[in-house]
CSV table of C-alpha atoms in Angstrom, one decimal:
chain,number,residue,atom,x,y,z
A,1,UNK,CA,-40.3,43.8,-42.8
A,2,UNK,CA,-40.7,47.7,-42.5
A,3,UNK,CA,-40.6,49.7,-39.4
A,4,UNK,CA,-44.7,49.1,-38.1
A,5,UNK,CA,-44.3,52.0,-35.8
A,6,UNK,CA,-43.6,54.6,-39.1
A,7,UNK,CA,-46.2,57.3,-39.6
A,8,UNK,CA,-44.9,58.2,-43.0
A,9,UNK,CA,-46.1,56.1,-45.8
A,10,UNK,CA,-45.3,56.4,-49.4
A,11,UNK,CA,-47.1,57.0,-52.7
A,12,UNK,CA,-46.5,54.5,-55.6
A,13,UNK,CA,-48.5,57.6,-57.8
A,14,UNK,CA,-48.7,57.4,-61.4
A,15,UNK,CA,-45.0,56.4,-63.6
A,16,UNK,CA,-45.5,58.8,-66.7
A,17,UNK,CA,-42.3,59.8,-69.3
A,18,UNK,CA,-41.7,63.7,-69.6
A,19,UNK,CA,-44.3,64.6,-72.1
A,20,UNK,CA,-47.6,63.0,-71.0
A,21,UNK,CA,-47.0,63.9,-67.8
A,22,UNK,CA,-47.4,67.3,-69.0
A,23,UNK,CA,-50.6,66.2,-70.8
A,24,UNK,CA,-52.2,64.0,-67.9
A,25,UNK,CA,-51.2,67.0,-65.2
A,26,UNK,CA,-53.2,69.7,-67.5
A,27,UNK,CA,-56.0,67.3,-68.3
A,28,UNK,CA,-56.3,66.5,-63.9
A,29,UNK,CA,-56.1,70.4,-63.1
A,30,UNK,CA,-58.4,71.4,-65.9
A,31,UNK,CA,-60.9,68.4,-64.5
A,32,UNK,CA,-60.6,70.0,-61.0
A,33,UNK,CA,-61.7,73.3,-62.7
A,34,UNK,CA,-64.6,71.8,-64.0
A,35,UNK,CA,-65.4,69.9,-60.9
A,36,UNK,CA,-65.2,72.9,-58.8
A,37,UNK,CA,-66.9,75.6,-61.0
A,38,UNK,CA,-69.7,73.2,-62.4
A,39,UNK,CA,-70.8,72.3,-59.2
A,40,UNK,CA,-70.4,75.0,-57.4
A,41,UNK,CA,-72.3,77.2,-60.2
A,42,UNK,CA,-75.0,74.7,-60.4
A,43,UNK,CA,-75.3,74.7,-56.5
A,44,UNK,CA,-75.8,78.2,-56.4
A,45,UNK,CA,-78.0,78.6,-58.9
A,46,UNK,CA,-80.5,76.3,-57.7
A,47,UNK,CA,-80.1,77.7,-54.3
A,48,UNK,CA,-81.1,81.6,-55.7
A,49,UNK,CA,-83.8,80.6,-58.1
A,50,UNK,CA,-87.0,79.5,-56.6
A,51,UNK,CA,-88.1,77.7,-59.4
A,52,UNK,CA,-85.5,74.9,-59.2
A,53,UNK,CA,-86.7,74.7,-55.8
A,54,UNK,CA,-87.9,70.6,-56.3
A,55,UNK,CA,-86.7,67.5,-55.1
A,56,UNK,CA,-85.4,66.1,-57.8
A,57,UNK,CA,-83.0,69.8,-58.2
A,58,UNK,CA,-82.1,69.8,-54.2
A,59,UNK,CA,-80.9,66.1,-54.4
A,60,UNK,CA,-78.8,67.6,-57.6
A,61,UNK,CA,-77.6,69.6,-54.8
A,62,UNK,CA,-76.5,66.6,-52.9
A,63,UNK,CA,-74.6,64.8,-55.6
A,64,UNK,CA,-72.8,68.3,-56.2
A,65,UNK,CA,-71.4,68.6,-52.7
A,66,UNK,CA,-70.8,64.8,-53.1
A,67,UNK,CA,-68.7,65.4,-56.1
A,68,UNK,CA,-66.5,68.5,-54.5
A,69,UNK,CA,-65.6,66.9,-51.5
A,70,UNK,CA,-64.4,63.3,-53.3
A,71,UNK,CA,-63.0,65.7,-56.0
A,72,UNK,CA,-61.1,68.1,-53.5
A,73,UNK,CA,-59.8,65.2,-50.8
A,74,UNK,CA,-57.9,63.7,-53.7
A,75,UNK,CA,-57.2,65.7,-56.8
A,76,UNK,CA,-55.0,68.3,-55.5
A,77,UNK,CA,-53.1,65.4,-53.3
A,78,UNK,CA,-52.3,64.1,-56.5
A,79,UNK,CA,-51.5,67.1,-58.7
A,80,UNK,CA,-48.9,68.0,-55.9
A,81,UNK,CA,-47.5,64.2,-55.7
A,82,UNK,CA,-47.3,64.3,-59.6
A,83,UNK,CA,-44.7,67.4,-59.1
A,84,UNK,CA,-42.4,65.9,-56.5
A,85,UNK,CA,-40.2,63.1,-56.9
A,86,UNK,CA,-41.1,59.6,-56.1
A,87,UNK,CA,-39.1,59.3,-52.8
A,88,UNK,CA,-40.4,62.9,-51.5
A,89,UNK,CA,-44.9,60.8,-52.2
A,90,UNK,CA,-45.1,61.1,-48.3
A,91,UNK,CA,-48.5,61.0,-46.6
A,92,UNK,CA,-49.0,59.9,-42.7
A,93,UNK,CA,-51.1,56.8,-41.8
A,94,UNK,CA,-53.8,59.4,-40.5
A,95,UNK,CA,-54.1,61.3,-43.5
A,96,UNK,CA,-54.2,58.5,-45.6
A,97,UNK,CA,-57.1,56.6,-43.3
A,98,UNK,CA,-59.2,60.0,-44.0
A,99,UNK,CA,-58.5,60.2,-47.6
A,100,UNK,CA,-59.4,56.4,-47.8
A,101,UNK,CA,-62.4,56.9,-46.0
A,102,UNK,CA,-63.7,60.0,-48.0
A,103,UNK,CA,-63.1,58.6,-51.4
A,104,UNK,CA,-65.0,55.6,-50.2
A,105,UNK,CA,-67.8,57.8,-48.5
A,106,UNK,CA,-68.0,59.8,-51.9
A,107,UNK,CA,-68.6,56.5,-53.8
A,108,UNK,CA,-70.9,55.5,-52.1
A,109,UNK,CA,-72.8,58.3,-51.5
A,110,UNK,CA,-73.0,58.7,-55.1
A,111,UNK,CA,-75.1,55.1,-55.6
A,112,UNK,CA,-77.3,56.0,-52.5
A,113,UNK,CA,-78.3,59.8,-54.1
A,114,UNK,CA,-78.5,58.7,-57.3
A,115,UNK,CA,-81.1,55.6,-56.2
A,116,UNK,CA,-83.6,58.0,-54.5
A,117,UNK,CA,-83.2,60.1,-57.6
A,118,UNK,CA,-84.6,57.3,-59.4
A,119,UNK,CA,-87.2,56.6,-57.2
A,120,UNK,CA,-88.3,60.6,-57.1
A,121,UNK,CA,-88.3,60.4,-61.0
A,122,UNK,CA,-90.4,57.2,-60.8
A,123,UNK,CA,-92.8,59.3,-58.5
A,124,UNK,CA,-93.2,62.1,-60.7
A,125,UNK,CA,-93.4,60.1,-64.1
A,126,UNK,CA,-96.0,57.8,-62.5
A,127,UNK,CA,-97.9,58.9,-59.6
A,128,UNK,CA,-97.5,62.5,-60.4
A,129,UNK,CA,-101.4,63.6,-58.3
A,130,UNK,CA,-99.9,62.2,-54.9
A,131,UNK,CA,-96.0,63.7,-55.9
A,132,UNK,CA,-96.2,66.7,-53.8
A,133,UNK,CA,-97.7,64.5,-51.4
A,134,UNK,CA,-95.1,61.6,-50.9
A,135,UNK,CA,-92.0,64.1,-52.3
A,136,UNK,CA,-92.5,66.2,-49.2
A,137,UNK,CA,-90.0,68.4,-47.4
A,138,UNK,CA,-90.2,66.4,-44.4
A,139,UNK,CA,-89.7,63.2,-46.6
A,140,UNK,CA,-86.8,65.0,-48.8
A,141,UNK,CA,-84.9,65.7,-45.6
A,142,UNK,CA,-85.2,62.5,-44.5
A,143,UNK,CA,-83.9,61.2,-47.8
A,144,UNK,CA,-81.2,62.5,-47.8
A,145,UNK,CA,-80.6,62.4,-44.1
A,146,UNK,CA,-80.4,58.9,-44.8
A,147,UNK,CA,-78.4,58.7,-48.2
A,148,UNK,CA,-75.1,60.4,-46.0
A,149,UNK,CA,-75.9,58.6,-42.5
A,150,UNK,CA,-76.7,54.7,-44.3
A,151,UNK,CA,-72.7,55.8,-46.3
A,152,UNK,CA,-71.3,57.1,-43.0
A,153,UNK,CA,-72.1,53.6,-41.1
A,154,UNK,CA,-71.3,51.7,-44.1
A,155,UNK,CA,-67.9,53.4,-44.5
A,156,UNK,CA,-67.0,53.4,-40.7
A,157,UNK,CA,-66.9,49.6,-40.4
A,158,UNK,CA,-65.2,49.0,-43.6
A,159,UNK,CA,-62.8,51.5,-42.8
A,160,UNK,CA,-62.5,50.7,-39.3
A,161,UNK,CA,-61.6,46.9,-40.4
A,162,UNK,CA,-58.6,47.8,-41.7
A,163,UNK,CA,-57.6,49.6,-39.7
A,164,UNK,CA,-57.3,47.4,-36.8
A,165,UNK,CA,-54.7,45.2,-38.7
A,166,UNK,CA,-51.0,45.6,-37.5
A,167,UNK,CA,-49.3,47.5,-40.8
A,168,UNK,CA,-45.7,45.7,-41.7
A,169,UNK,CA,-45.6,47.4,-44.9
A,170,UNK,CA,-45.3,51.7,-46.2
A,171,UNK,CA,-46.1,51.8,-49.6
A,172,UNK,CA,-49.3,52.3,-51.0
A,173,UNK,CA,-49.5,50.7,-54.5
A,174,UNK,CA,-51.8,53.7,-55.7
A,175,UNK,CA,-51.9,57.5,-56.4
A,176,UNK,CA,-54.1,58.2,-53.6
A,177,UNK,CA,-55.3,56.3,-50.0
A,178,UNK,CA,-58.2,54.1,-50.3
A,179,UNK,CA,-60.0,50.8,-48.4
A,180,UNK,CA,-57.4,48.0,-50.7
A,181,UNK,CA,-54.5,50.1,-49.7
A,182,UNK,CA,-55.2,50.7,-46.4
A,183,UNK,CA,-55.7,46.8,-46.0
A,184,UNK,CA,-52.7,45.8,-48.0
A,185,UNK,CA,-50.6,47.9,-45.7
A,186,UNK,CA,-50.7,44.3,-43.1
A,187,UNK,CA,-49.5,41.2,-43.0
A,188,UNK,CA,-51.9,39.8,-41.0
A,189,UNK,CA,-54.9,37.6,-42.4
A,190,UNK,CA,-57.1,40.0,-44.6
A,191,UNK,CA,-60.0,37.2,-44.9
A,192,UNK,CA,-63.0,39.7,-42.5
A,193,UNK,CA,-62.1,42.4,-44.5
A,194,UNK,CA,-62.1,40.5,-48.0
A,195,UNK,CA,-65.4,39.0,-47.2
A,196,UNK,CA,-67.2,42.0,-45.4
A,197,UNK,CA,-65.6,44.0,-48.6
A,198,UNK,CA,-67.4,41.6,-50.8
A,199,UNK,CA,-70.5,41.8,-49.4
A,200,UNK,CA,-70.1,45.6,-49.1
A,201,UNK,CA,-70.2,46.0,-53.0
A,202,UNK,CA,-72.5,43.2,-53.6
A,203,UNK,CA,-75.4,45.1,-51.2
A,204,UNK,CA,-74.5,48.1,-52.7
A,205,UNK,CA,-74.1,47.4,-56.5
A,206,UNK,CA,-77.3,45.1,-56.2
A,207,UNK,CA,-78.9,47.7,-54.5
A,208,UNK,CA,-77.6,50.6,-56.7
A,209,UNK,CA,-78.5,48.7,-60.1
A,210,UNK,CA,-81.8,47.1,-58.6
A,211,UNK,CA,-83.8,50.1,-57.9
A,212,UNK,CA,-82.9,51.7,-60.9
A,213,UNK,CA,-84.0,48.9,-63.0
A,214,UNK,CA,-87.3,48.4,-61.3
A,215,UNK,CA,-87.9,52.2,-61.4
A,216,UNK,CA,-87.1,52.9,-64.9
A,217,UNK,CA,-88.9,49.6,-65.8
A,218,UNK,CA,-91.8,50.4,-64.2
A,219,UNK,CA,-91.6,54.3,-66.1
A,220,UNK,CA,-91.3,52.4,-69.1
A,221,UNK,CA,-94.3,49.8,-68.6
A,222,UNK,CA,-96.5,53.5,-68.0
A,223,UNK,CA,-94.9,55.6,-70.8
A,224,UNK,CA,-96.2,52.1,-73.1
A,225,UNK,CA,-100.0,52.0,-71.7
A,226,UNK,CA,-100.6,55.5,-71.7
A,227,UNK,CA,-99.4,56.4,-75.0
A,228,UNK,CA,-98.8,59.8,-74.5
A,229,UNK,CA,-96.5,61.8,-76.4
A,230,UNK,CA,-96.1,64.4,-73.8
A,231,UNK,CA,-96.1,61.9,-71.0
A,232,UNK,CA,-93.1,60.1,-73.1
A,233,UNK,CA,-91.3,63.2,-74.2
A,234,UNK,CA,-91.7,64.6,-70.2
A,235,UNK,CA,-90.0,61.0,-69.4
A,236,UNK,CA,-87.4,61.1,-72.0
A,237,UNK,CA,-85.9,64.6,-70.8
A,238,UNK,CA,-86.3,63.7,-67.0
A,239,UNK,CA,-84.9,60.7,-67.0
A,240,UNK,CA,-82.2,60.4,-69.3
A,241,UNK,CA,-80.3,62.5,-67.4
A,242,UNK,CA,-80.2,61.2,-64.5
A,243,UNK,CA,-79.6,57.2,-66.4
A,244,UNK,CA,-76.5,58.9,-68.0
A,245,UNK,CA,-75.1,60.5,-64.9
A,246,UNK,CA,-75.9,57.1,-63.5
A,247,UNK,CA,-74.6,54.7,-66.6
A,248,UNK,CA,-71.2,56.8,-66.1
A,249,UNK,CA,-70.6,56.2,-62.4
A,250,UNK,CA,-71.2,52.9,-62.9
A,251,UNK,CA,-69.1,52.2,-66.0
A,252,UNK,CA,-65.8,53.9,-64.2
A,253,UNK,CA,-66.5,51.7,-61.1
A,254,UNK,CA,-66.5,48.7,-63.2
A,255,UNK,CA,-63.6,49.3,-64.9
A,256,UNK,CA,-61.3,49.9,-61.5
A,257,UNK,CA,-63.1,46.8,-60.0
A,258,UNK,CA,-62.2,44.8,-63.6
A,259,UNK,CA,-58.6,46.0,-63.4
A,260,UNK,CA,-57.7,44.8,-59.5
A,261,UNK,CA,-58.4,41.3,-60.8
A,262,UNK,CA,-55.5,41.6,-63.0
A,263,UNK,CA,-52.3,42.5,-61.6
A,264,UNK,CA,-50.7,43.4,-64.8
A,265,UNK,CA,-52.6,46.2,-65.8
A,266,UNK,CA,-51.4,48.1,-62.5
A,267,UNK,CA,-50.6,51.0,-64.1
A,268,UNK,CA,-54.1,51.4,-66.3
A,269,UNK,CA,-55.8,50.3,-62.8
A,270,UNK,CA,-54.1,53.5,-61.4
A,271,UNK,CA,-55.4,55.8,-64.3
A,272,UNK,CA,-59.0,54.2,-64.0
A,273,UNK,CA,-59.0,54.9,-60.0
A,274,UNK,CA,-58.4,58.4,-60.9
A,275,UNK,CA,-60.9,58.6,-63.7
A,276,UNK,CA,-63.6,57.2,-61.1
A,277,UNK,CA,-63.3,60.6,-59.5
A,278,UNK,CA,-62.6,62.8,-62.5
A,279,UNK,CA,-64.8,62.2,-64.8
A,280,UNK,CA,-68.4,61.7,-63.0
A,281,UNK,CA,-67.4,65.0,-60.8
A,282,UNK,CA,-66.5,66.7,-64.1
A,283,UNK,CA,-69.5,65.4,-66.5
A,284,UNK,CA,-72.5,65.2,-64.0
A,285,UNK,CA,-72.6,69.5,-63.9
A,286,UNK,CA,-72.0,69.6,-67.6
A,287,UNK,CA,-74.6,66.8,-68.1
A,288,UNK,CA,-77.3,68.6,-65.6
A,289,UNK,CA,-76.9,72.1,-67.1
A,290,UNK,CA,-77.1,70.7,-71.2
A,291,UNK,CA,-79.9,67.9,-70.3
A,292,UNK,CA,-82.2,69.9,-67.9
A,293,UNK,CA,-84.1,72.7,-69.9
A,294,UNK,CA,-84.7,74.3,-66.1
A,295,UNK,CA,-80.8,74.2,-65.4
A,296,UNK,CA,-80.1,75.2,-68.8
A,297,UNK,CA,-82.7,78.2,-68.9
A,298,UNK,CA,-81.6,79.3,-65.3
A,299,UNK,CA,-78.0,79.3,-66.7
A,300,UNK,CA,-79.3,81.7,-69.7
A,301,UNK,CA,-81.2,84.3,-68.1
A,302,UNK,CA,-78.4,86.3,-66.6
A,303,UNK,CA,-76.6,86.5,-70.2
A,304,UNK,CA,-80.4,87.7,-71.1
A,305,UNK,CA,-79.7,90.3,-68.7
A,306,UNK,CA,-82.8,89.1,-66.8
């Protein structure tokens, strides 16, 4: 048994040979590039043009901020880890409990903004005379008021349940801090946090995958009565955006959740953990500004000189 009084705790990172380490470093700082850049220029421009000034552009907004701080809190961590030697990995206990608890916040913030995306789309699409009406400021505010204070809660108790435990061990088994390796850290009797964990993703996931079923069903069952071709082609751009930005969070989630049921592949569930926070917070900006002809036209009117 370890020292249970040592703030230091150590990285298991990522166990790479000489030359893809030189390929997975460049690929992770070119991501964080991207991260940073897309979102931030996306964030920006819909702040300074008026026209982008909707609902369905200001929680765009949202998922962008979501995407820099997840990105920020653990991408640089690891490109710096990656360049040290395994033994110098160090990371307090406090550091690590606030890394944990932003990656998880970020997660599921993401579901939460990308569920009342759905349901603003759903508005739009099918009740578009009453849109301004139920889409209002007041309503937007609280919407997302809610999407980051429903995560916060959420977050605190899982987080705060693992905490509690009395830690007997220092090494986390990942390349960065989050709620397993926090909890793995004891020897005590994991069982509250296995169970409240459990239910955790079930509400969520169920939640997540639920509205945006019934929402894009429900667009569907419209787009089939109506039988308009500009009511369909209006759905087709508005939506498939946000289903592919949505279809790719939750494809990288469900790999990292498939991988920790198999011990074996600890090294591909390490790559995959990292790829959760890469590759949404690189592609949803790229997505946004090819998809959306607003974003895109907004993004072409200062090389227009306009």
């Amino acid at each position: 048994m370890e020292n249970r009084s040592s703030a230091l705790l150590q990285m298991e990172g990522l166990s790479l040979s000489h030359s893809p380490f030189l390929a997975v470093f460049s690929i992770f700082l070119l991501s964080y590039v991207l991260i940073m850049v897309g979102n931030v220029g996306n964030m920006f421009l819909i702040l300074r043009e008026r026209s982008l000034h909707q609902p369905v552009y200001l929680l765009l907004c949202n998922l962008c901020i979501n995407d820099i701080i997840g990105g920020t809190h653990v991408i640089p961590r690891l490109l710096a880890d990656m360049l040290r030697a395994p033994s110098e990995r160090l990371i307090s206990y406090p550091e690590c409990v606030t890394q944990a608890y932003v990656t998880q916040l970020s997660g599921t913030t993401s579901h939460i903004i990308l569920m009342i995306m759905a349901f603003d789309r759903y508005v739009a699409i099918c009740d578009p005379l009453h849109y301004t009406t139920i889409m209002s400021g007041r309503m937007l505010v609280k919407l997302m008021a809610s999407a980051w204070g429903v995560a916060v809660v959420m977050v605190s108790i899982l987080i705060g349940l693992s905490v509690r435990l009395t830690r007997c061990r220092s090494m986390i088994a990942n390349p960065y801090c989050d709620n397993a390796s926090l909890f793995k850290l004891s020897c005590e009797s994991t069982l509250i946090n296995n169970v409240f964990g459990l239910l955790y993703t079930v509400l969520l996931l169920s939640a997540s995958i639920g509205s945006v079923l019934l929402t894009y069903g429900k667009i569907t069952l419209v787009c089939l009565r109506t039988n308009s071709s500009s009511l369909n082609r209006r759905a087709l751009q508005t939506c498939s955006t946000h289903l592919l930005v949505y279809l790719l969070m939750l494809l990288s989630g469900a790999v990292v959740i498939t991988l920790h049921r198999f011990p074996q592949y600890s090294d591909y569930r390490k790559l995959a953990g990292i790829l959760f926070v890469v590759v949404p917070g690189a592609a949803n900006p790229i997505i946004y500004g090819v998809q959306c002809r607003d974003i895109r036209n907004a993004w072409a009117r200062p090389s227009r000189g306009k």
